Short mmCIF file of C-alpha atoms in Angstrom, two decimals:
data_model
loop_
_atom_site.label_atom_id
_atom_site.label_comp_id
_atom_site.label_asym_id
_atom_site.label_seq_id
_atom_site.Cartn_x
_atom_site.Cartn_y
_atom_site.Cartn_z
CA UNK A 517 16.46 -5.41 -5.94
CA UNK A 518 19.42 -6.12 -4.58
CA UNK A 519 18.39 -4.42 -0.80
CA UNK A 520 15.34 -6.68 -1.05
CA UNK A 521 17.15 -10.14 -2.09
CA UNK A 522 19.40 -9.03 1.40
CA UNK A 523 16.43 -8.38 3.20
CA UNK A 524 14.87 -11.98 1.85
CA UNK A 525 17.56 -13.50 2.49
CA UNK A 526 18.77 -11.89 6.24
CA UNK A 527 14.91 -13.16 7.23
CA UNK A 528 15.43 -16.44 6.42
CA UNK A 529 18.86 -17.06 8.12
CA UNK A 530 17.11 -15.48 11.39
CA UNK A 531 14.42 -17.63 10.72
CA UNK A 532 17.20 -20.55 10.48
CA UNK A 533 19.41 -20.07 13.44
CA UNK A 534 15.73 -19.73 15.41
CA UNK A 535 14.94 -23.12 14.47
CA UNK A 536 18.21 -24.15 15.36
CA UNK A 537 18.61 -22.45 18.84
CA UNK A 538 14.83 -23.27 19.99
CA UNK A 539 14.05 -26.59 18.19
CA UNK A 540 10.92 -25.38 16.92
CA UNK A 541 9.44 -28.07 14.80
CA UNK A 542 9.25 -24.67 11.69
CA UNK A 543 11.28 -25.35 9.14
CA UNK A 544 13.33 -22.21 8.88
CA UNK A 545 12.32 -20.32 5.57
CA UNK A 546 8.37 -20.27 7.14
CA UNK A 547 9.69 -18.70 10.19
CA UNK A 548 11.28 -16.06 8.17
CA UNK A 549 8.25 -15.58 6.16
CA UNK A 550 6.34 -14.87 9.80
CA UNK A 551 9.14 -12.41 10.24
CA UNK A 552 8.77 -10.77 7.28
CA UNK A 553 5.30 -10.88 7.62
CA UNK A 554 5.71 -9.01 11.54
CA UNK A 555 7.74 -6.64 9.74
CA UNK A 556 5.31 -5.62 7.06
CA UNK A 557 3.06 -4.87 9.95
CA UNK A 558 5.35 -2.71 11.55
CA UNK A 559 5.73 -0.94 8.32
CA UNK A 560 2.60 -0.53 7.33
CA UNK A 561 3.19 -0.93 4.02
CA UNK A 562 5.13 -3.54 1.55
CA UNK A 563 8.16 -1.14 0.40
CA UNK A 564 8.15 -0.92 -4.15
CA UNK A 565 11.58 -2.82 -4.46
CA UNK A 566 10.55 -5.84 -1.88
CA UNK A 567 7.17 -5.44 -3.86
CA UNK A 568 9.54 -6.27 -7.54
CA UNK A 569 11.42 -8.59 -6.24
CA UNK A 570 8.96 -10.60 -4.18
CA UNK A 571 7.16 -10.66 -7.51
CA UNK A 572 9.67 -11.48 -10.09
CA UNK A 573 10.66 -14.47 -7.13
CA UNK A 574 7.06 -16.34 -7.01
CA UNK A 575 6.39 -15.83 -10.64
CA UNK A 576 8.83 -18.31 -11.43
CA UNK A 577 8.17 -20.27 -8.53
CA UNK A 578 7.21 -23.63 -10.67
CA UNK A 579 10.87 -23.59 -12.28
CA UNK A 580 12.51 -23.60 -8.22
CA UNK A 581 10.56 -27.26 -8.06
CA UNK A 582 12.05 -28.36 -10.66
CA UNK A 583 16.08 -29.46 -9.30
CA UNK A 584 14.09 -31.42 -6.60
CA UNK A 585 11.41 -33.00 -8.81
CA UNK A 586 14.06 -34.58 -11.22
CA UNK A 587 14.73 -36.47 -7.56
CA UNK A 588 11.55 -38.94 -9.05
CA UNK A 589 14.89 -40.84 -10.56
CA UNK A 590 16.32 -41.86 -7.79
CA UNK A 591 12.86 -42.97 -6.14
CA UNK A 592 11.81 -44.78 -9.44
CA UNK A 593 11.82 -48.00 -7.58
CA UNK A 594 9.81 -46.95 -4.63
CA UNK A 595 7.30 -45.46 -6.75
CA UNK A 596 6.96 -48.35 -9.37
CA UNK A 597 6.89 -50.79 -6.08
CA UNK A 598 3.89 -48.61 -4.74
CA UNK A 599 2.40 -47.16 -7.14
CA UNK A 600 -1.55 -48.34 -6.54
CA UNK A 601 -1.29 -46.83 -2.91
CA UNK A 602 0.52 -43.94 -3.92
CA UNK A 603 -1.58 -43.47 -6.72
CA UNK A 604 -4.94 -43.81 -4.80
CA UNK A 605 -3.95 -41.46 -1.77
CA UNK A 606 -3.02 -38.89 -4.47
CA UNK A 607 -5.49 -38.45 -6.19
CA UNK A 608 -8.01 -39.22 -3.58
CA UNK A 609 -6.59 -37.08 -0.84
CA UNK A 610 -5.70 -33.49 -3.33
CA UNK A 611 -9.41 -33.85 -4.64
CA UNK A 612 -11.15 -34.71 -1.15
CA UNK A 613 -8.72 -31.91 -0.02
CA UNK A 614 -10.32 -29.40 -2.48
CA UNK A 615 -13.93 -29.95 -2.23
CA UNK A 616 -13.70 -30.04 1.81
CA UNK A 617 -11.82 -26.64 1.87
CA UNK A 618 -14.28 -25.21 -0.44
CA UNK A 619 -17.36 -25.91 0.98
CA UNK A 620 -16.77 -25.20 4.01
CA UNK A 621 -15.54 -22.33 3.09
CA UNK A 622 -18.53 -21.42 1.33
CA UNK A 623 -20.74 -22.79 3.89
CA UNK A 624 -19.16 -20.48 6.39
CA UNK A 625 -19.08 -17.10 3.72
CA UNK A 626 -22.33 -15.20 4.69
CA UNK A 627 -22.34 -12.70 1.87
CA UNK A 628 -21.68 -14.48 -1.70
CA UNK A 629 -18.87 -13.22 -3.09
CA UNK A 630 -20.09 -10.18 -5.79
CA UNK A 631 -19.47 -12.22 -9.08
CA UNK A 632 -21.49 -15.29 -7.65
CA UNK A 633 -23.38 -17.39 -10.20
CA UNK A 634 -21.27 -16.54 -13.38
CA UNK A 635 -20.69 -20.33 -13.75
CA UNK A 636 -17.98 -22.47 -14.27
CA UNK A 637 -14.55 -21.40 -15.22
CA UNK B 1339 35.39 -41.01 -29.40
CA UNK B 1340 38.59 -38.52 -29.22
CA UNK B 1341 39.85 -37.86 -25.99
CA UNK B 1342 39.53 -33.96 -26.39
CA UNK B 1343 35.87 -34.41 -26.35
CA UNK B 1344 36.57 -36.38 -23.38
CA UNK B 1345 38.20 -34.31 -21.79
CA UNK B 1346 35.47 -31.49 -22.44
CA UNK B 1347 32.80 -33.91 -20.77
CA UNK B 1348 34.91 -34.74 -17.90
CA UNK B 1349 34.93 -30.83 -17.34
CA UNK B 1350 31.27 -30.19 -18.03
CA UNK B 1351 30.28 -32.87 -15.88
CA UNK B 1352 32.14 -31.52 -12.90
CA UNK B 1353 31.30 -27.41 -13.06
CA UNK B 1354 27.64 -26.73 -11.74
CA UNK B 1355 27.18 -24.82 -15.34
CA UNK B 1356 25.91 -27.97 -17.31
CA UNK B 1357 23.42 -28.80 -14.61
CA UNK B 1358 22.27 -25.04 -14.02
CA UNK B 1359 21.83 -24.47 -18.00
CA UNK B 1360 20.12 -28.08 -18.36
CA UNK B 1361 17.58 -26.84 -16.47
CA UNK B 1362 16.47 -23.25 -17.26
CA UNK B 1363 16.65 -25.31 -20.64
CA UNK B 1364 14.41 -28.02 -20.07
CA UNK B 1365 11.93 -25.63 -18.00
CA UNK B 1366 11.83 -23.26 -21.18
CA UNK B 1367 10.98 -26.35 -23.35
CA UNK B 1368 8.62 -27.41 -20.71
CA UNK B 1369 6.93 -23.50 -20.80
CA UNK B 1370 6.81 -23.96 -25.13
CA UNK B 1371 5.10 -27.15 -25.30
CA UNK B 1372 2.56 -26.01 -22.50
CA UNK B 1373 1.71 -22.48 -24.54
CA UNK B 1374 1.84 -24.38 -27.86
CA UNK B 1375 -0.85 -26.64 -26.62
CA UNK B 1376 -3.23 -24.33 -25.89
CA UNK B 1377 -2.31 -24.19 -22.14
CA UNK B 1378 -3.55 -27.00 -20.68
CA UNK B 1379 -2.97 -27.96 -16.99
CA UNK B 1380 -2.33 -31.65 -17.87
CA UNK B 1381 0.94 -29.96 -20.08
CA UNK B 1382 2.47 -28.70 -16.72
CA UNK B 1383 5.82 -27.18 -17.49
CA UNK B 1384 6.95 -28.46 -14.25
CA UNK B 1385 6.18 -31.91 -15.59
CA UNK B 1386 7.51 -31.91 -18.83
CA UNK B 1387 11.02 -30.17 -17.55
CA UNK B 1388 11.23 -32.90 -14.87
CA UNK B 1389 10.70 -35.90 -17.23
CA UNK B 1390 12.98 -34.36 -19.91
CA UNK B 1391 15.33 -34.04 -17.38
CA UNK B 1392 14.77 -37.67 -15.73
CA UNK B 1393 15.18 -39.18 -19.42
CA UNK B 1394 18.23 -37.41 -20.63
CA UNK B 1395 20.52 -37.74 -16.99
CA UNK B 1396 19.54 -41.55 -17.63
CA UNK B 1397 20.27 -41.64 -21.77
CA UNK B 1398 23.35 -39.69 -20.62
CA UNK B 1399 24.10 -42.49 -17.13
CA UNK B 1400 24.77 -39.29 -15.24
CA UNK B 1401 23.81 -39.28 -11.44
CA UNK B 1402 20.88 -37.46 -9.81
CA UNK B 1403 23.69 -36.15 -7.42
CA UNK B 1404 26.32 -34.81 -9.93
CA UNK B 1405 23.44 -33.17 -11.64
CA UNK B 1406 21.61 -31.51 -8.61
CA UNK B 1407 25.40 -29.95 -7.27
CA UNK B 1408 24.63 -27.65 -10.58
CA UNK B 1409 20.60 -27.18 -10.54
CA UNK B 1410 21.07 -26.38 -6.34
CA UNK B 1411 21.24 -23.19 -7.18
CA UNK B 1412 18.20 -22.89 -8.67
CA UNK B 1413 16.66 -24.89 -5.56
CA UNK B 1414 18.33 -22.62 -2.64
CA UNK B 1415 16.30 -20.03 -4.12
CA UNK B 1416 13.31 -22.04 -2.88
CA UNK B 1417 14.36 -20.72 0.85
CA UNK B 1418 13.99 -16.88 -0.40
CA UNK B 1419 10.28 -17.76 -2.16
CA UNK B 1420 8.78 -18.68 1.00
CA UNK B 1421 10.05 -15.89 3.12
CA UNK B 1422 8.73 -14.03 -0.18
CA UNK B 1423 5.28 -15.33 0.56
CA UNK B 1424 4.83 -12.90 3.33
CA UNK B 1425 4.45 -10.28 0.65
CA UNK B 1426 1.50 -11.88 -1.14
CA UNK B 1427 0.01 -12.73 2.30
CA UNK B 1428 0.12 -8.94 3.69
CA UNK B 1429 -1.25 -7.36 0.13
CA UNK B 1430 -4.24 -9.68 1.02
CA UNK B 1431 -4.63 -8.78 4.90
CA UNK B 1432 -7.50 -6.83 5.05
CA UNK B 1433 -9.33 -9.04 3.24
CA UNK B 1434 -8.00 -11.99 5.42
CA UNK B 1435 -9.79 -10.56 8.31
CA UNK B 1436 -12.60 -9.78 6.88
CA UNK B 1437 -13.01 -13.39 6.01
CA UNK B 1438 -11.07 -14.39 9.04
CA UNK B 1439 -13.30 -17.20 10.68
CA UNK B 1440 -14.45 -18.90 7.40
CA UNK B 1441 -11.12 -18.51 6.24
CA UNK B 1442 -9.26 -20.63 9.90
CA UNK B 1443 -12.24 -22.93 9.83
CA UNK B 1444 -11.94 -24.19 6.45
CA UNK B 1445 -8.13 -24.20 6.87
CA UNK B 1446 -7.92 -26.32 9.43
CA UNK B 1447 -10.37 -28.76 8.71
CA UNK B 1448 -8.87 -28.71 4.95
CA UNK B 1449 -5.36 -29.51 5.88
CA UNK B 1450 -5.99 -31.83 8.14
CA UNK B 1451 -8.25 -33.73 5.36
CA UNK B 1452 -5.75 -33.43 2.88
CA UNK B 1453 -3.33 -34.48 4.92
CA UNK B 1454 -5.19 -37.58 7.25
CA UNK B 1455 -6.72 -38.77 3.76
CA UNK B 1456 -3.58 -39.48 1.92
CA UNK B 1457 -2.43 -40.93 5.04
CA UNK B 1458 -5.10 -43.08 5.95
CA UNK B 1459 -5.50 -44.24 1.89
CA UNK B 1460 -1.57 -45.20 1.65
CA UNK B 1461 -1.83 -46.76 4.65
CA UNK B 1462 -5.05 -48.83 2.99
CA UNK B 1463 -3.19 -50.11 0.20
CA UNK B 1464 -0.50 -51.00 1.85
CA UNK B 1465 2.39 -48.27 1.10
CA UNK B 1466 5.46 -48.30 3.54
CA UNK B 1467 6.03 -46.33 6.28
CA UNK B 1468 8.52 -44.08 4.73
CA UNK B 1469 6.13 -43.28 2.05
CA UNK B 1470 3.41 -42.36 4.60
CA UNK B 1471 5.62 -39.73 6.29
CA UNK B 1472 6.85 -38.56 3.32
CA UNK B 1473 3.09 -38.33 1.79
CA UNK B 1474 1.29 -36.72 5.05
CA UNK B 1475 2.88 -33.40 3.41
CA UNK B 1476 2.40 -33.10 -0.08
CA UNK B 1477 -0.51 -30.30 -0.07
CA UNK B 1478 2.24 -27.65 0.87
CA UNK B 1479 4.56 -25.84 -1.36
CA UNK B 1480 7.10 -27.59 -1.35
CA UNK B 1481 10.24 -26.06 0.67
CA UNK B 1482 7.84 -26.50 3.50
CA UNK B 1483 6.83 -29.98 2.84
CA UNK B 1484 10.40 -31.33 2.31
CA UNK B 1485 11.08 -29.43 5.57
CA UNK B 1486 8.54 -30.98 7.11
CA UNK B 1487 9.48 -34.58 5.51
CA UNK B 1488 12.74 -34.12 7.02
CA UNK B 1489 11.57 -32.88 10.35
CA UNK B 1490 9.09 -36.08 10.78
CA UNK B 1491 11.28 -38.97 9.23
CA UNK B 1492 10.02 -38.81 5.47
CA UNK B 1493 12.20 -38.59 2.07
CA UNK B 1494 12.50 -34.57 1.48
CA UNK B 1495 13.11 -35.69 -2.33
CA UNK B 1496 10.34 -38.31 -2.63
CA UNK B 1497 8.10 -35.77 -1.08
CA UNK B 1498 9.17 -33.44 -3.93
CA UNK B 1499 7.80 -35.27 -6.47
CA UNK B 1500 4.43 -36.13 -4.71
CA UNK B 1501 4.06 -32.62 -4.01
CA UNK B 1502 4.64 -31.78 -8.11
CA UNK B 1503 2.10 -34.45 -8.75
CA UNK B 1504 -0.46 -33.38 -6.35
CA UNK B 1505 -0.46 -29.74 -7.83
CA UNK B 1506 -0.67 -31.35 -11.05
CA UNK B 1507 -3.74 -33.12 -10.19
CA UNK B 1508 -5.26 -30.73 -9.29
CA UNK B 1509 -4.65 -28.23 -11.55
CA UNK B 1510 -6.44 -31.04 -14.24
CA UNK B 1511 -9.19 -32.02 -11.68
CA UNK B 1512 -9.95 -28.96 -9.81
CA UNK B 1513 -12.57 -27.46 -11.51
CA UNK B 1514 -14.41 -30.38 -11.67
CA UNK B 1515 -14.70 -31.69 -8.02
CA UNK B 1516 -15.62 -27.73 -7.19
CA UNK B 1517 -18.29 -27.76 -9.94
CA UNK B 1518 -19.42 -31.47 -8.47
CA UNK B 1519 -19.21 -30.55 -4.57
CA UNK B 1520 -21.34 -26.77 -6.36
CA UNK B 1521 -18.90 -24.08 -4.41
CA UNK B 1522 -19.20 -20.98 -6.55
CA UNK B 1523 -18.07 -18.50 -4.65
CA UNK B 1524 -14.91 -17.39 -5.81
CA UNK B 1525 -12.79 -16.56 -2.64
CA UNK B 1526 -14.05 -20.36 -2.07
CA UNK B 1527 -12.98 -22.16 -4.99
CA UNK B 1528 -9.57 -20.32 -4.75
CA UNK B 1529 -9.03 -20.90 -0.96
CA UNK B 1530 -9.64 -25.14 -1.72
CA UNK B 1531 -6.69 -25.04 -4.59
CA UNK B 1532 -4.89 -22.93 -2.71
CA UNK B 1533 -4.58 -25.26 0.63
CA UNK B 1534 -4.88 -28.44 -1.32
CA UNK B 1535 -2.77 -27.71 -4.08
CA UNK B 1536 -0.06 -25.08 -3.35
CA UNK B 1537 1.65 -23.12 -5.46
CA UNK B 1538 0.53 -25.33 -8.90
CA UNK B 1539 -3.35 -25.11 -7.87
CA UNK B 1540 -1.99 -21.35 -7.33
CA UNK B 1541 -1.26 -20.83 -10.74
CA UNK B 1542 -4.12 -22.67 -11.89
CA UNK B 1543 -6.88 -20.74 -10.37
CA UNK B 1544 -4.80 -17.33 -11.63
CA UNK B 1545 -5.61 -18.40 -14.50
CA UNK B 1546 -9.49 -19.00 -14.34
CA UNK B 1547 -10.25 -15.63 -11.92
CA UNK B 1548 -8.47 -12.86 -10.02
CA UNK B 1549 -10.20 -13.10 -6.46
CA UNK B 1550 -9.94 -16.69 -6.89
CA UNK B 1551 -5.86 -16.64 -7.35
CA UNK B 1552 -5.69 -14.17 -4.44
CA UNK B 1553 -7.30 -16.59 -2.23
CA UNK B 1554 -5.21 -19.47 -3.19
CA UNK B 1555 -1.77 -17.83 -2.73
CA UNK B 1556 -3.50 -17.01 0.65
CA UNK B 1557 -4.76 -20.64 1.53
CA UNK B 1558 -0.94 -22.05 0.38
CA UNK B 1559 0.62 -19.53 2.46
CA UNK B 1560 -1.95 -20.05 5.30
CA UNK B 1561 -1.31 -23.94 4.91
CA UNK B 1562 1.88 -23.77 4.75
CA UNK B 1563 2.21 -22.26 7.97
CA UNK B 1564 -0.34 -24.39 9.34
CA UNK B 1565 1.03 -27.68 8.11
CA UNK B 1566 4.78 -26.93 9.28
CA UNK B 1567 3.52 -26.46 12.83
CA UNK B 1568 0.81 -29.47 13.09
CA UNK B 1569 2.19 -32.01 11.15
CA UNK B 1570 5.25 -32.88 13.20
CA UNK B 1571 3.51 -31.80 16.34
CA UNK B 1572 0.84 -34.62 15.72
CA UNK B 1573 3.41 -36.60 14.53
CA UNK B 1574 5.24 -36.79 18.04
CA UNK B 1575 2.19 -37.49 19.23
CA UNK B 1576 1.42 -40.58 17.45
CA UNK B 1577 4.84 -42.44 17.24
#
């Protein structure tokens, strides 16, 4: 656990100082995610600790949102001040967003996908 | 009031404890209510911690900023989750190229939808220009999209919450504008939450089917990735 929160964590502050030397326009963390990713590759196989603790990380991702989301108080004004555009290009834009991705995505999917036709969730 | 318990708020209020227990606290209330109530997306946990939060730092007049020096530990670990993501994203690779052209087609032209549209619709009604750059990334999870917010002139904290909010929206919505637009396939239906609605849309379709949750942690790491490189690249080019 501990190896694998180094590991994690040694990625990201390459991924960091990258950013920093080459003014890529990456924010840092996502470059060490493509590092980790190259190094998985190289491996051949996603080591059991990294496994745990990659695991135990993202399945409390939701609660890591939750520091910046109080942030809504200090942008209470903004948000009151435009709400109707803010509120239209939400909405609007997350469900355009999903029904574009899917179909073509489904458009493009020769083969249906085995449990096909099952309905609804 | 006495002036010991003055004294005890004076010291609360200045160690990173109270803000750090405030919020595991507020996101366990947040997880209660959304199990008691029969686990509804429109109960988000993230939701309900954030607003209990927002109303008791107010009823309290503490500061945003002497509460987030505690609950910044909680968001540094953000950084580590998205270098996690790699994991997620290599336990899915075979299937990723087996899917590989559907999957970069319907990436690209879905990020760049989600992201033009709630552009172009702010823009419409008449939002700011702060507000647009901090909207154009609010599909990604969001230590990418306050990177990106940054990187292109936007608020990284405004863009928080509209990220929040978009995953909620979709987590409530979802099913229904896939049932409308009739995608069934499941690698489909997963892939759309997954790029429009990060890690909240993530958790969503987990809940409703297995391939389907695979695919969206693939299509938020994918956009992710694919958002942090075009956005501000297409953002030089335009201003």
């Amino acid at each position: 656990m501990l190896g694998s929160l180094t590991i994690l964590l040694i990625c990201q502050l390459v991924g960091e100082l990258a950013v920093r030397l080459t003014g890529l326009p990456v924010p840092g963390p996502v470059l060490g995610m493509v590092i980790l990713f190259a190094g998985l590759l190289a491996r051949g196989h996603v080591p059991h600790p990294l496994q745990d603790a990659a695991a135990g990380l993202l399945r409390h991702l939701s609660l890591l949102f939750v520091p910046a989301g109080v942030g809504v108080m200090v942008h209470a004004g903004r948000l009151e001040a435009e709400a109707l555009p803010i509120v239209i290009a939400l909405f609007g834009s997350t469900l355009f967003g999903i029904a574009v991705t899917a179909k073509v995505m489904s458009l493009m999917l020769r083969r249906p996908a085995q449990d096909d036709g099952e309905g609804a969730p | 009031m006495n002036t010991d318990l003055h004294v005890l708020w004076v010291y609360l209020s200045a160690s990173p404890l109270a803000g750090l227990t405030l919020t595991l606290v507020a996101y366990q209330a947040g997880l209660w209510v959304f199990e008691r109530l029969g686990r509804r997306p429109v109960f988000n946990p993230v939701l309900i911690a954030v607003l209990l939060l927002a109303v008791t730092l107010s009823l309290t007049g503490v500061e945003y900023k002497t509460y987030f020096d505690g609950a910044q530990f909680v968001h540094f670990l953000l950084g580590p989750a998205t270098v996690a993501l790699a994991v997620p994203l290599y336990n899915q690779f075979s299937e990723v190229r087996q899917s590989a052209p559907a999957l970069v087609v319907a990436l690209l032209v879905g990020s760049a939808a989600s992201a033009l549209s709630a552009v172009a619709l702010a823009w419409a009604f008449g939002a700011s220009k702060a507000t647009l750059l901090s909207l154009a990334p609010k599909s990604v999870t969001s230590p990418i999209a306050m990177g990106v917010s940054e990187q292109i002139g936007g608020l990284p904290s405004l863009t928080a919450v509209l990220v929040i909010l978009t995953g909620i929206i979709a987590a409530t919505f979802g099913t229904w504008v896939l049932n409308l637009v009739r995608v069934k396939d499941w690698r489909a239906r997963g892939f759309g939450m997954g790029v429009a609605a990060h890690g909240i849309g993530t958790a969503r379709a987990l809940q409703v089917n297995e391939v389907a949750g695979a695919f969206a942690g693939l299509g938020m790491g994918l956009n992710g990735l694919a958002t942090a490189m075009l956005l501000p690249a297409l953002y030089h080019l335009f201003f």
